[in-house]
């Protein structure tokens, strides 16, 4: 990534463009834009060989208009203050767009994970948590981290365990989300961001008008797509799109790009990469030589699911996809966005499309505070009620259901079903909300999502009476 790339500036450019469509006070908008708290920590790591290394990390709480603040923790060499501020700001607007009642935050540690052993990563994670705790940057009512690039359930479990050593709050489980189920996590969180990406793209592809403009058929089935980054978000987005009948024709990973116009088997490719440490050479595919070449290959939908600044002034003219589904945060720079918009590309923006993760994190946090699994109280009751209705139908219709039909029709909703239903409802209704604003103001979806987020945060500031 180039050193002169200013991610926070990019976010604020999009903010300013959208803010012009609102009637909010200039001072209020300035307050909304800035980051409320920025924490920079450095601490020593004793490596397995006894040597000492200084580790650098950040946590940014962008907006305290709602508490707790919420946002993932990233482990990558790209992590710096500017990136963390940009990602925290994005979280504020994203949460508002999907009506998740949190302020935005983000954290990160500047490390290349591949250079550390598991026990070193555990020590880094625990010490970072301790630093956050000392400075009041973590807690179920103040700031709640989650997984992001380079982190997952394992790191979240270490964060929770460290927090619990320091604090005996009855709601301690709610200090972090994306935990393993056994540690108070929720079914459906791991796949939530990718599944949300799928719901968002599916909804966009339902628009006859938009698809006609792009010269595409309505719906997902038969559409070709390329994904950049087969990590948590990219893998799950690809999985659900494929299951819905879309065809994955290309993949870009760190080691290079592969393409097959007849479709690439996601599971087999994932196994191949696990065995060989690369996607290059996978059966039936052609290697596309050059950095991120798959981004420029022929497809209907391009899904960047790695890092920011991937579709930029340098490569945007070569992007052929008609739809870009921003699964990653900030993958398209403002210059590239403007070029692609003029060309007619439909960009489904990050500040809406990857909100499935924080949506299900919100459900996990609610579960932790209520100390009860979703569905525990109602599932059996629902099943009994449905069976009663089915038995009335049997009596009046002379049609007896088989036990298989009964168990299918009389199914009560468990935790996974409720989470998935809440996620689908959130992604679909939020898409329609921003799409209405897009039509109303004749703007693109990104600007519409920002208008939506800014107005919702603005109403809260105004109702606090801070601003006349
Ligand atoms: P991850 O660490 O699970 O996976 C990222 C993948 O991208 C890895 O497989 C990595 O090898 C690959 N990658 C890195 N650089 C690449 C490059 N230049 N070209 C091709 N591939 C590359 O991370 P993730 O959690 O899937 O996050 C991906 C993106 O989604 C990030 O922008 C993150 O902020 C965003 N996001 C994640 C979540 C979440 O719940 N994890 C939620 C919202 C947004």
Short mmCIF file of C-alpha atoms and ligand atoms in Angstrom, two decimals:
data_model
loop_
_atom_site.label_atom_id
_atom_site.label_comp_id
_atom_site.label_asym_id
_atom_site.label_seq_id
_atom_site.Cartn_x
_atom_site.Cartn_y
_atom_site.Cartn_z
CA UNK A 1 0.00 0.00 0.00
CA UNK A 2 1.38 3.40 -0.93
CA UNK A 3 2.55 5.57 1.97
CA UNK A 4 0.67 8.64 0.76
CA UNK A 5 -2.69 6.89 0.92
CA UNK A 6 -4.87 8.74 3.47
CA UNK A 7 -7.80 6.52 4.34
CA UNK A 8 -9.43 8.85 6.89
CA UNK A 9 -9.36 11.65 4.32
CA UNK A 10 -11.11 9.32 1.84
CA UNK A 11 -13.87 8.58 4.35
CA UNK A 12 -14.29 12.28 5.09
CA UNK A 13 -14.48 13.13 1.38
CA UNK A 14 -17.45 10.78 1.06
CA UNK A 15 -18.89 12.23 4.29
CA UNK A 16 -18.66 15.82 2.98
CA UNK A 17 -20.28 14.90 -0.31
CA UNK A 18 -23.24 13.37 1.54
CA UNK A 19 -23.44 16.00 4.28
CA UNK A 20 -24.28 18.61 1.63
CA UNK A 21 -27.65 16.86 1.18
CA UNK A 22 -28.57 17.25 4.86
CA UNK A 23 -29.81 20.31 6.77
CA UNK A 24 -27.52 19.71 9.72
CA UNK A 25 -25.58 22.48 11.42
CA UNK A 26 -21.97 22.88 10.17
CA UNK A 27 -20.57 22.67 13.71
CA UNK A 28 -22.54 19.52 14.41
CA UNK A 29 -21.20 17.95 11.21
CA UNK A 30 -17.65 18.88 12.22
CA UNK A 31 -18.20 17.24 15.62
CA UNK A 32 -19.61 14.13 13.96
CA UNK A 33 -16.64 13.77 11.64
CA UNK A 34 -13.82 13.85 14.16
CA UNK A 35 -12.67 10.95 16.33
CA UNK A 36 -13.64 11.37 20.00
CA UNK A 37 -10.79 9.31 21.48
CA UNK A 38 -7.58 8.00 19.95
CA UNK A 39 -5.41 5.62 21.95
CA UNK A 40 -1.91 4.64 20.83
CA UNK A 41 -0.20 1.92 22.87
CA UNK A 42 3.25 0.38 22.80
CA UNK A 43 4.27 -2.57 24.92
CA UNK A 44 7.00 -5.20 25.06
CA UNK A 45 6.60 -8.75 23.81
CA UNK A 46 8.94 -11.39 25.15
CA UNK A 47 9.36 -13.73 22.21
CA UNK A 48 9.70 -17.51 22.58
CA UNK A 49 13.48 -17.23 22.10
CA UNK A 50 13.73 -14.75 25.01
CA UNK A 51 14.29 -11.65 22.89
CA UNK A 52 12.18 -8.53 23.44
CA UNK A 53 10.25 -6.73 20.74
CA UNK A 54 8.18 -3.53 20.94
CA UNK A 55 4.61 -3.93 19.70
CA UNK A 56 2.50 -1.02 18.53
CA UNK A 57 -1.31 -0.85 18.58
CA UNK A 58 -4.27 1.53 18.45
CA UNK A 59 -7.88 1.79 19.53
CA UNK A 60 -10.04 4.61 18.23
CA UNK A 61 -13.51 5.49 19.50
CA UNK A 62 -14.92 7.63 16.75
CA UNK A 63 -18.29 8.63 18.17
CA UNK A 64 -19.81 8.50 21.63
CA UNK A 65 -23.30 9.52 20.49
CA UNK A 66 -24.32 5.97 21.45
CA UNK A 67 -22.59 3.64 23.86
CA UNK A 68 -20.95 1.23 23.81
CA UNK A 69 -18.77 1.92 20.82
CA UNK A 70 -18.18 -1.07 18.59
CA UNK A 71 -15.62 -2.17 16.03
CA UNK A 72 -13.23 -4.92 15.07
CA UNK A 73 -9.58 -5.47 15.88
CA UNK A 74 -7.21 -5.89 12.97
CA UNK A 75 -3.79 -7.56 12.93
CA UNK A 76 -1.86 -6.43 9.86
CA UNK A 77 1.22 -4.53 8.81
CA UNK A 78 -1.02 -1.84 7.26
CA UNK A 79 -2.35 -0.85 10.70
CA UNK A 80 -1.61 2.75 11.68
CA UNK A 81 -3.44 5.64 13.29
CA UNK A 82 -4.92 6.95 10.05
CA UNK A 83 -6.29 3.53 9.06
CA UNK A 84 -7.77 2.91 12.51
CA UNK A 85 -9.43 6.35 12.57
CA UNK A 86 -10.92 5.79 9.11
CA UNK A 87 -12.24 2.34 10.03
CA UNK A 88 -13.70 3.66 13.31
CA UNK A 89 -15.51 6.46 11.47
CA UNK A 90 -16.88 4.00 8.93
CA UNK A 91 -18.25 1.95 11.84
CA UNK A 92 -20.25 4.93 13.14
CA UNK A 93 -22.04 5.49 9.82
CA UNK A 94 -22.42 1.77 9.15
CA UNK A 95 -24.04 1.09 12.52
CA UNK A 96 -26.47 3.95 11.91
CA UNK A 97 -27.34 2.66 8.42
CA UNK A 98 -28.33 -0.77 9.77
CA UNK A 99 -29.92 0.64 12.95
CA UNK A 100 -27.44 -0.96 15.33
CA UNK A 101 -27.34 1.27 18.42
CA UNK A 102 -23.57 1.66 18.82
CA UNK A 103 -21.00 4.39 18.22
CA UNK A 104 -18.13 3.46 15.90
CA UNK A 105 -14.72 2.21 17.03
CA UNK A 106 -11.80 0.21 15.66
CA UNK A 107 -8.58 -1.28 16.92
CA UNK A 108 -5.46 -2.71 15.42
CA UNK A 109 -2.00 -4.06 16.09
CA UNK A 110 0.77 -3.55 13.57
CA UNK A 111 2.07 -7.10 13.15
CA UNK A 112 2.57 -9.66 10.42
CA UNK A 113 0.92 -12.65 12.07
CA UNK A 114 2.87 -15.15 10.04
CA UNK A 115 6.06 -14.05 11.84
CA UNK A 116 4.84 -15.04 15.33
CA UNK A 117 4.06 -18.31 17.05
CA UNK A 118 0.60 -18.95 18.48
CA UNK A 119 1.82 -18.37 22.02
CA UNK A 120 3.42 -15.05 20.99
CA UNK A 121 0.13 -13.96 19.37
CA UNK A 122 -1.69 -14.95 22.56
CA UNK A 123 0.69 -12.84 24.69
CA UNK A 124 0.31 -9.87 22.30
CA UNK A 125 -3.49 -10.16 22.41
CA UNK A 126 -3.67 -10.42 26.20
CA UNK A 127 -1.29 -7.52 26.78
CA UNK A 128 -3.17 -5.35 24.24
CA UNK A 129 -6.42 -6.16 26.09
CA UNK A 130 -4.77 -5.19 29.38
CA UNK A 131 -3.69 -1.85 27.83
CA UNK A 132 -7.27 -1.25 26.60
CA UNK A 133 -8.64 -2.11 30.05
CA UNK A 134 -6.24 0.19 31.88
CA UNK A 135 -7.36 3.12 29.73
CA UNK A 136 -11.07 2.23 29.83
CA UNK A 137 -11.19 1.31 26.13
CA UNK A 138 -12.97 -2.00 26.66
CA UNK A 139 -16.11 -3.05 28.53
CA UNK A 140 -19.68 -4.20 27.81
CA UNK A 141 -21.00 -0.65 28.32
CA UNK A 142 -18.08 1.34 26.94
CA UNK A 143 -16.26 -0.23 23.98
CA UNK A 144 -16.79 -3.71 22.54
CA UNK A 145 -14.24 -5.15 20.06
CA UNK A 146 -14.90 -7.90 17.48
CA UNK A 147 -12.93 -9.79 14.81
CA UNK A 148 -11.57 -8.07 11.72
CA UNK A 149 -8.76 -8.74 9.25
CA UNK A 150 -6.26 -11.15 10.83
CA UNK A 151 -8.31 -11.97 13.94
CA UNK A 152 -11.07 -14.45 14.75
CA UNK A 153 -12.77 -16.44 17.52
CA UNK A 154 -9.49 -17.46 19.09
CA UNK A 155 -8.31 -13.88 19.68
CA UNK A 156 -11.77 -12.89 20.95
CA UNK A 157 -11.66 -15.74 23.50
CA UNK A 158 -8.26 -14.49 24.76
CA UNK A 159 -9.64 -10.94 25.02
CA UNK A 160 -12.62 -12.14 27.06
CA UNK A 161 -10.50 -14.30 29.33
CA UNK A 162 -8.10 -11.41 30.03
CA UNK A 163 -10.98 -9.01 30.69
CA UNK A 164 -12.54 -11.53 33.11
CA UNK A 165 -9.30 -11.73 35.11
CA UNK A 166 -9.52 -7.97 35.64
CA UNK A 167 -13.24 -7.45 36.07
CA UNK A 168 -15.95 -9.52 37.73
CA UNK A 169 -18.88 -7.63 36.11
CA UNK A 170 -21.84 -10.00 35.67
CA UNK A 171 -22.06 -8.78 32.05
CA UNK A 172 -18.35 -9.33 31.34
CA UNK A 173 -19.16 -11.69 28.43
CA UNK A 174 -20.46 -8.65 26.54
CA UNK A 175 -17.02 -6.98 26.49
CA UNK A 176 -16.21 -8.56 23.11
CA UNK A 177 -18.17 -10.26 20.30
CA UNK A 178 -17.27 -12.89 17.72
CA UNK A 179 -16.39 -15.30 20.56
CA UNK A 180 -16.60 -19.09 20.31
CA UNK A 181 -20.11 -20.39 21.19
CA UNK A 182 -18.67 -22.05 24.31
CA UNK A 183 -17.51 -18.61 25.53
CA UNK A 184 -20.83 -16.81 25.05
CA UNK A 185 -20.65 -16.43 21.27
CA UNK A 186 -23.68 -16.70 19.02
CA UNK A 187 -24.53 -19.12 16.22
CA UNK A 188 -24.12 -17.43 12.85
CA UNK A 189 -21.52 -14.78 13.83
CA UNK A 190 -18.54 -16.34 12.02
CA UNK A 191 -20.30 -16.29 8.66
CA UNK A 192 -22.39 -13.14 9.33
CA UNK A 193 -20.38 -10.58 7.35
CA UNK A 194 -20.14 -12.79 4.25
CA UNK A 195 -23.78 -13.81 4.55
CA UNK A 196 -24.75 -10.14 4.86
CA UNK A 197 -22.71 -9.41 1.71
CA UNK A 198 -24.72 -12.12 -0.04
CA UNK A 199 -28.08 -10.69 1.14
CA UNK A 200 -27.05 -7.18 0.04
CA UNK A 201 -25.92 -8.26 -3.44
CA UNK A 202 -29.02 -10.44 -3.80
CA UNK A 203 -31.28 -7.48 -2.98
CA UNK A 204 -29.44 -5.21 -5.43
CA UNK A 205 -29.82 -7.83 -8.17
CA UNK A 206 -33.60 -7.93 -7.60
CA UNK A 207 -33.96 -4.45 -9.10
CA UNK A 208 -35.26 -4.88 -12.66
CA UNK A 209 -34.44 -1.26 -13.42
CA UNK A 210 -30.82 -1.45 -12.25
CA UNK A 211 -30.20 -4.81 -13.91
CA UNK A 212 -31.66 -3.52 -17.18
CA UNK A 213 -29.33 -0.51 -17.03
CA UNK A 214 -26.41 -2.89 -16.57
CA UNK A 215 -27.67 -5.20 -19.32
CA UNK A 216 -27.98 -8.06 -16.84
CA UNK A 217 -30.84 -10.41 -15.93
CA UNK A 218 -32.62 -9.93 -12.63
CA UNK A 219 -31.53 -12.19 -9.76
CA UNK A 220 -28.33 -13.88 -8.68
CA UNK A 221 -28.56 -17.15 -10.58
CA UNK A 222 -26.09 -17.48 -13.44
CA UNK A 223 -24.18 -14.30 -12.61
CA UNK A 224 -20.40 -14.62 -12.63
CA UNK A 225 -18.30 -13.22 -9.82
CA UNK A 226 -14.69 -12.74 -8.75
CA UNK A 227 -13.58 -12.48 -5.15
CA UNK A 228 -10.41 -10.87 -3.79
CA UNK A 229 -9.37 -12.43 -0.46
CA UNK A 230 -10.63 -15.87 0.54
CA UNK A 231 -10.59 -15.12 4.27
CA UNK A 232 -13.57 -15.07 6.58
CA UNK A 233 -15.64 -12.52 4.66
CA UNK A 234 -14.61 -13.46 1.11
CA UNK A 235 -15.02 -17.20 1.66
CA UNK A 236 -18.51 -16.91 3.17
CA UNK A 237 -19.72 -14.37 0.60
CA UNK A 238 -18.52 -16.73 -2.17
CA UNK A 239 -20.12 -19.73 -0.46
CA UNK A 240 -23.61 -18.23 -0.21
CA UNK A 241 -23.48 -16.67 -3.70
CA UNK A 242 -22.46 -20.02 -5.17
CA UNK A 243 -25.22 -21.82 -3.26
CA UNK A 244 -27.69 -19.32 -4.78
CA UNK A 245 -26.52 -20.23 -8.30
CA UNK A 246 -23.86 -17.60 -9.02
CA UNK A 247 -20.64 -18.80 -10.64
CA UNK A 248 -17.23 -17.98 -9.15
CA UNK A 249 -14.93 -17.45 -12.14
CA UNK A 250 -11.94 -15.84 -10.46
CA UNK A 251 -10.07 -15.48 -7.18
CA UNK A 252 -7.27 -13.13 -6.10
CA UNK A 253 -5.22 -14.02 -3.03
CA UNK A 254 -1.91 -12.74 -1.69
CA UNK A 255 0.06 -15.20 -3.86
CA UNK A 256 -1.72 -14.33 -7.12
CA UNK A 257 -4.86 -14.77 -9.21
CA UNK A 258 -6.64 -17.64 -10.92
CA UNK A 259 -9.48 -17.64 -13.46
CA UNK A 260 -11.79 -20.18 -15.05
CA UNK A 261 -14.76 -18.97 -17.09
CA UNK A 262 -16.55 -22.28 -16.45
CA UNK A 263 -16.53 -21.78 -12.70
CA UNK A 264 -14.21 -22.64 -9.81
CA UNK A 265 -15.24 -25.06 -7.05
CA UNK A 266 -14.90 -23.05 -3.83
CA UNK A 267 -14.54 -26.00 -1.43
CA UNK A 268 -11.99 -27.79 -3.60
CA UNK A 269 -10.01 -24.57 -4.09
CA UNK A 270 -10.00 -23.94 -0.32
CA UNK A 271 -8.74 -27.48 0.34
CA UNK A 272 -6.14 -27.10 -2.42
CA UNK A 273 -4.84 -23.88 -0.83
CA UNK A 274 -4.68 -25.52 2.60
CA UNK A 275 -2.61 -28.39 1.20
CA UNK A 276 -0.37 -26.39 -1.14
CA UNK A 277 -0.27 -22.95 0.46
CA UNK A 278 -1.37 -21.33 -2.82
CA UNK A 279 -4.32 -21.06 -5.20
CA UNK A 280 -1.98 -21.10 -8.20
CA UNK A 281 -2.10 -24.36 -10.17
CA UNK A 282 -5.62 -25.34 -9.08
CA UNK A 283 -7.18 -27.72 -11.62
CA UNK A 284 -8.86 -26.11 -14.63
CA UNK A 285 -7.80 -22.57 -13.76
CA UNK A 286 -5.45 -20.24 -15.58
CA UNK A 287 -3.04 -18.12 -13.60
CA UNK A 288 -3.47 -14.39 -14.26
CA UNK A 289 0.01 -12.95 -13.89
CA UNK A 290 0.49 -9.56 -12.23
CA UNK A 291 -0.62 -8.06 -8.91
CA UNK A 292 -4.36 -8.46 -8.27
CA UNK A 293 -5.00 -9.29 -11.93
CA UNK A 294 -8.26 -11.08 -11.13
CA UNK A 295 -9.77 -7.71 -10.22
CA UNK A 296 -9.53 -6.74 -13.86
CA UNK A 297 -10.91 -9.95 -15.36
CA UNK A 298 -14.30 -10.44 -17.02
CA UNK A 299 -17.22 -10.95 -14.58
CA UNK A 300 -20.60 -9.53 -13.60
CA UNK A 301 -19.80 -8.95 -9.91
CA UNK A 302 -16.46 -8.11 -8.31
CA UNK A 303 -16.15 -8.65 -4.56
CA UNK A 304 -13.07 -7.08 -2.96
CA UNK A 305 -12.84 -8.77 0.47
CA UNK A 306 -9.26 -8.05 1.55
CA UNK A 307 -8.08 -4.54 2.39
CA UNK A 308 -8.58 -0.88 1.46
CA UNK A 309 -7.25 0.96 -1.61
CA UNK A 310 -7.47 -2.03 -3.98
CA UNK A 311 -9.53 -0.41 -6.75
CA UNK A 312 -7.77 2.87 -7.32
CA UNK A 313 -6.74 5.45 -9.90
CA UNK A 314 -4.11 3.07 -11.23
CA UNK A 315 -6.37 0.11 -12.11
CA UNK A 316 -9.96 1.44 -12.24
CA UNK A 317 -10.00 1.89 -16.01
CA UNK A 318 -9.31 -1.82 -16.43
CA UNK A 319 -12.13 -3.02 -14.11
CA UNK A 320 -14.72 -4.85 -16.20
CA UNK A 321 -17.26 -5.87 -13.55
CA UNK A 322 -20.68 -4.25 -13.80
CA UNK A 323 -21.35 -4.56 -10.07
CA UNK A 324 -18.84 -4.07 -7.26
CA UNK A 325 -19.85 -5.48 -3.87
CA UNK A 326 -17.57 -3.87 -1.30
CA UNK A 327 -17.14 -6.63 1.27
CA UNK A 328 -13.89 -5.09 2.54
CA UNK A 329 -13.70 -1.68 4.16
CA UNK A 330 -12.59 1.10 1.82
CA UNK A 331 -11.57 -1.07 -1.16
CA UNK A 332 -12.43 1.66 -3.71
CA UNK A 333 -10.72 5.04 -3.55
CA UNK A 334 -12.78 8.16 -4.21
CA UNK A 335 -11.03 8.70 -7.59
CA UNK A 336 -11.83 5.16 -8.69
CA UNK A 337 -15.37 5.49 -7.37
CA UNK A 338 -15.98 8.62 -9.44
CA UNK A 339 -14.56 7.02 -12.58
CA UNK A 340 -16.59 3.81 -12.19
CA UNK A 341 -19.76 5.70 -11.36
CA UNK A 342 -19.44 7.68 -14.60
CA UNK A 343 -18.93 4.42 -16.46
CA UNK A 344 -22.21 3.11 -14.99
CA UNK A 345 -20.84 0.51 -12.57
CA UNK A 346 -23.17 -0.23 -9.66
CA UNK A 347 -21.12 0.03 -6.46
CA UNK A 348 -22.73 -1.49 -3.37
CA UNK A 349 -20.77 0.36 -0.69
CA UNK A 350 -18.86 -0.93 2.33
CA UNK A 351 -20.70 1.37 4.75
CA UNK A 352 -23.76 -0.79 4.10
CA UNK A 353 -22.65 -4.08 2.53
CA UNK A 354 -20.33 -5.48 5.20
CA UNK A 355 -22.59 -4.47 8.10
CA UNK A 356 -23.79 -8.05 8.63
CA UNK A 357 -20.89 -8.65 11.03
CA UNK A 358 -21.75 -5.80 13.38
CA UNK A 359 -25.44 -6.65 13.12
CA UNK A 360 -24.89 -10.17 14.44
CA UNK A 361 -22.33 -8.84 16.94
CA UNK A 362 -25.19 -6.70 18.27
CA UNK A 363 -27.31 -9.85 18.65
CA UNK A 364 -24.42 -11.55 20.47
CA UNK A 365 -24.06 -8.60 22.84
CA UNK A 366 -27.81 -8.68 23.55
CA UNK A 367 -27.54 -12.42 24.26
CA UNK A 368 -24.67 -11.76 26.68
CA UNK A 369 -26.55 -9.04 28.54
CA UNK A 370 -29.75 -11.06 28.74
CA UNK A 371 -27.89 -14.25 29.74
CA UNK A 372 -30.21 -16.40 27.66
CA UNK A 373 -29.89 -18.03 24.25
CA UNK A 374 -32.27 -16.72 21.58
CA UNK A 375 -35.05 -19.23 21.02
CA UNK A 376 -34.67 -20.94 24.37
CA UNK A 377 -38.03 -19.76 25.68
CA UNK A 378 -40.15 -19.91 22.53
CA UNK A 379 -38.90 -22.77 20.34
CA UNK A 380 -40.83 -25.63 21.99
CA UNK A 381 -43.95 -23.50 22.40
CA UNK A 382 -43.92 -22.61 18.68
CA UNK A 383 -43.51 -26.25 17.69
CA UNK A 384 -46.46 -27.32 19.85
CA UNK A 385 -48.63 -24.52 18.44
CA UNK A 386 -47.77 -25.39 14.83
CA UNK A 387 -48.55 -29.05 15.50
CA UNK A 388 -51.96 -28.06 16.86
CA UNK A 389 -52.69 -26.02 13.70
CA UNK A 390 -51.55 -28.89 11.48
CA UNK A 391 -53.77 -31.31 13.35
CA UNK A 392 -56.78 -29.03 12.74
CA UNK A 393 -55.84 -28.98 9.03
CA UNK A 394 -55.68 -32.80 9.07
CA UNK A 395 -59.15 -32.96 10.65
CA UNK A 396 -60.82 -30.66 8.16
CA UNK A 397 -59.00 -31.81 5.04
CA UNK A 398 -58.68 -35.56 5.48
CA UNK A 399 -54.98 -35.15 4.63
CA UNK A 400 -52.61 -36.83 7.08
CA UNK A 401 -49.08 -35.39 7.26
CA UNK A 402 -46.13 -37.75 7.46
CA UNK A 403 -43.84 -37.41 10.49
CA UNK A 404 -41.21 -35.93 8.12
CA UNK A 405 -43.68 -33.27 6.90
CA UNK A 406 -44.75 -32.56 10.47
CA UNK A 407 -41.24 -32.01 11.73
CA UNK A 408 -40.49 -29.74 8.74
CA UNK A 409 -43.68 -27.67 8.99
CA UNK A 410 -43.80 -27.49 12.78
CA UNK A 411 -40.22 -26.35 13.25
CA UNK A 412 -39.70 -23.71 15.96
CA UNK A 413 -36.96 -21.13 15.52
CA UNK A 414 -33.67 -21.82 17.30
CA UNK A 415 -30.78 -19.41 17.77
CA UNK A 416 -29.32 -19.80 14.26
CA UNK A 417 -32.69 -19.35 12.53
CA UNK A 418 -33.48 -16.22 14.56
CA UNK A 419 -30.04 -14.70 13.97
CA UNK A 420 -30.27 -15.38 10.24
CA UNK A 421 -33.76 -13.95 10.06
CA UNK A 422 -32.61 -10.79 11.90
CA UNK A 423 -29.62 -10.49 9.59
CA UNK A 424 -31.70 -10.90 6.42
CA UNK A 425 -34.30 -8.40 7.63
CA UNK A 426 -31.57 -5.87 8.49
CA UNK A 427 -29.68 -6.17 5.21
CA UNK A 428 -32.76 -6.17 2.99
CA UNK A 429 -34.65 -3.36 4.71
CA UNK A 430 -31.49 -1.22 4.96
CA UNK A 431 -30.81 -1.69 1.24
CA UNK A 432 -34.29 -0.47 0.42
CA UNK A 433 -33.88 2.48 2.78
CA UNK A 434 -30.66 3.67 1.13
CA UNK A 435 -32.01 2.90 -2.35
CA UNK A 436 -34.95 5.25 -1.68
CA UNK A 437 -32.50 8.02 -0.70
CA UNK A 438 -30.45 7.29 -3.79
CA UNK A 439 -33.53 7.90 -5.96
CA UNK A 440 -34.71 10.89 -3.93
CA UNK A 441 -31.41 12.77 -4.23
CA UNK A 442 -30.27 11.25 -7.53
CA UNK A 443 -26.98 10.11 -5.97
CA UNK A 444 -25.02 6.84 -5.86
CA UNK A 445 -25.57 4.20 -3.18
CA UNK A 446 -22.46 5.20 -1.21
CA UNK A 447 -23.59 8.82 -0.88
CA UNK A 448 -27.12 7.62 -0.05
CA UNK A 449 -25.79 5.37 2.73
CA UNK A 450 -23.72 8.24 4.15
CA UNK A 451 -26.75 10.59 4.03
CA UNK A 452 -28.74 7.94 5.87
CA UNK A 453 -26.07 7.42 8.54
CA UNK A 454 -25.31 11.13 9.00
CA UNK A 455 -28.99 12.04 9.40
CA UNK A 456 -29.56 9.31 11.99
CA UNK A 457 -26.51 10.32 14.05
CA UNK A 458 -27.45 13.99 13.61
CA UNK A 459 -30.93 13.43 15.10
CA UNK A 460 -29.33 11.93 18.20
CA UNK A 461 -26.92 14.85 18.63
CA UNK A 462 -29.75 17.34 18.17
CA UNK A 463 -31.98 15.53 20.67
CA UNK A 464 -29.21 15.71 23.26
CA UNK A 465 -29.65 19.47 23.13
CA UNK A 466 -25.94 20.07 22.56
CA UNK A 467 -26.66 21.76 19.29
CA UNK A 468 -29.55 24.20 18.76
P1 LIG B 1 -9.29 -12.32 6.98
O1 LIG B 1 -8.00 -12.06 7.64
O2 LIG B 1 -10.13 -13.44 7.46
O3 LIG B 1 -9.08 -12.55 5.41
C1 LIG B 1 -8.48 -11.65 4.54
C2 LIG B 1 -7.98 -12.41 3.31
O4 LIG B 1 -7.50 -11.48 2.35
C3 LIG B 1 -6.83 -13.37 3.64
O5 LIG B 1 -7.11 -14.63 3.09
C4 LIG B 1 -5.62 -12.70 2.97
O6 LIG B 1 -4.65 -13.63 2.55
C5 LIG B 1 -6.28 -11.99 1.79
N1 LIG B 1 -5.50 -10.88 1.26
C6 LIG B 1 -4.77 -9.95 1.91
N2 LIG B 1 -4.21 -9.08 1.05
C7 LIG B 1 -4.59 -9.47 -0.18
C8 LIG B 1 -4.33 -8.99 -1.49
N3 LIG B 1 -3.57 -7.92 -1.71
N4 LIG B 1 -4.89 -9.64 -2.53
C9 LIG B 1 -5.66 -10.70 -2.36
N5 LIG B 1 -5.93 -11.22 -1.13
C10 LIG B 1 -5.41 -10.61 -0.07
O7 LIG B 1 -10.08 -10.93 7.06
P2 LIG B 1 -11.64 -10.70 7.01
O8 LIG B 1 -12.15 -10.73 8.39
O9 LIG B 1 -12.25 -11.58 5.97
O10 LIG B 1 -11.70 -9.17 6.54
C11 LIG B 1 -11.59 -8.80 5.18
C12 LIG B 1 -12.15 -7.39 4.99
O11 LIG B 1 -13.51 -7.36 5.45
C13 LIG B 1 -11.41 -6.30 5.77
O12 LIG B 1 -11.46 -5.11 5.02
C14 LIG B 1 -12.28 -6.12 7.00
O13 LIG B 1 -12.15 -4.84 7.58
C15 LIG B 1 -13.67 -6.33 6.40
N6 LIG B 1 -14.69 -6.70 7.39
C16 LIG B 1 -14.54 -7.82 8.15
C17 LIG B 1 -15.55 -8.14 9.07
C18 LIG B 1 -15.50 -9.42 9.89
O14 LIG B 1 -16.51 -9.73 10.54
N7 LIG B 1 -14.42 -10.18 9.88
C19 LIG B 1 -16.64 -7.30 9.23
C20 LIG B 1 -16.76 -6.16 8.43
C21 LIG B 1 -15.77 -5.88 7.51
#
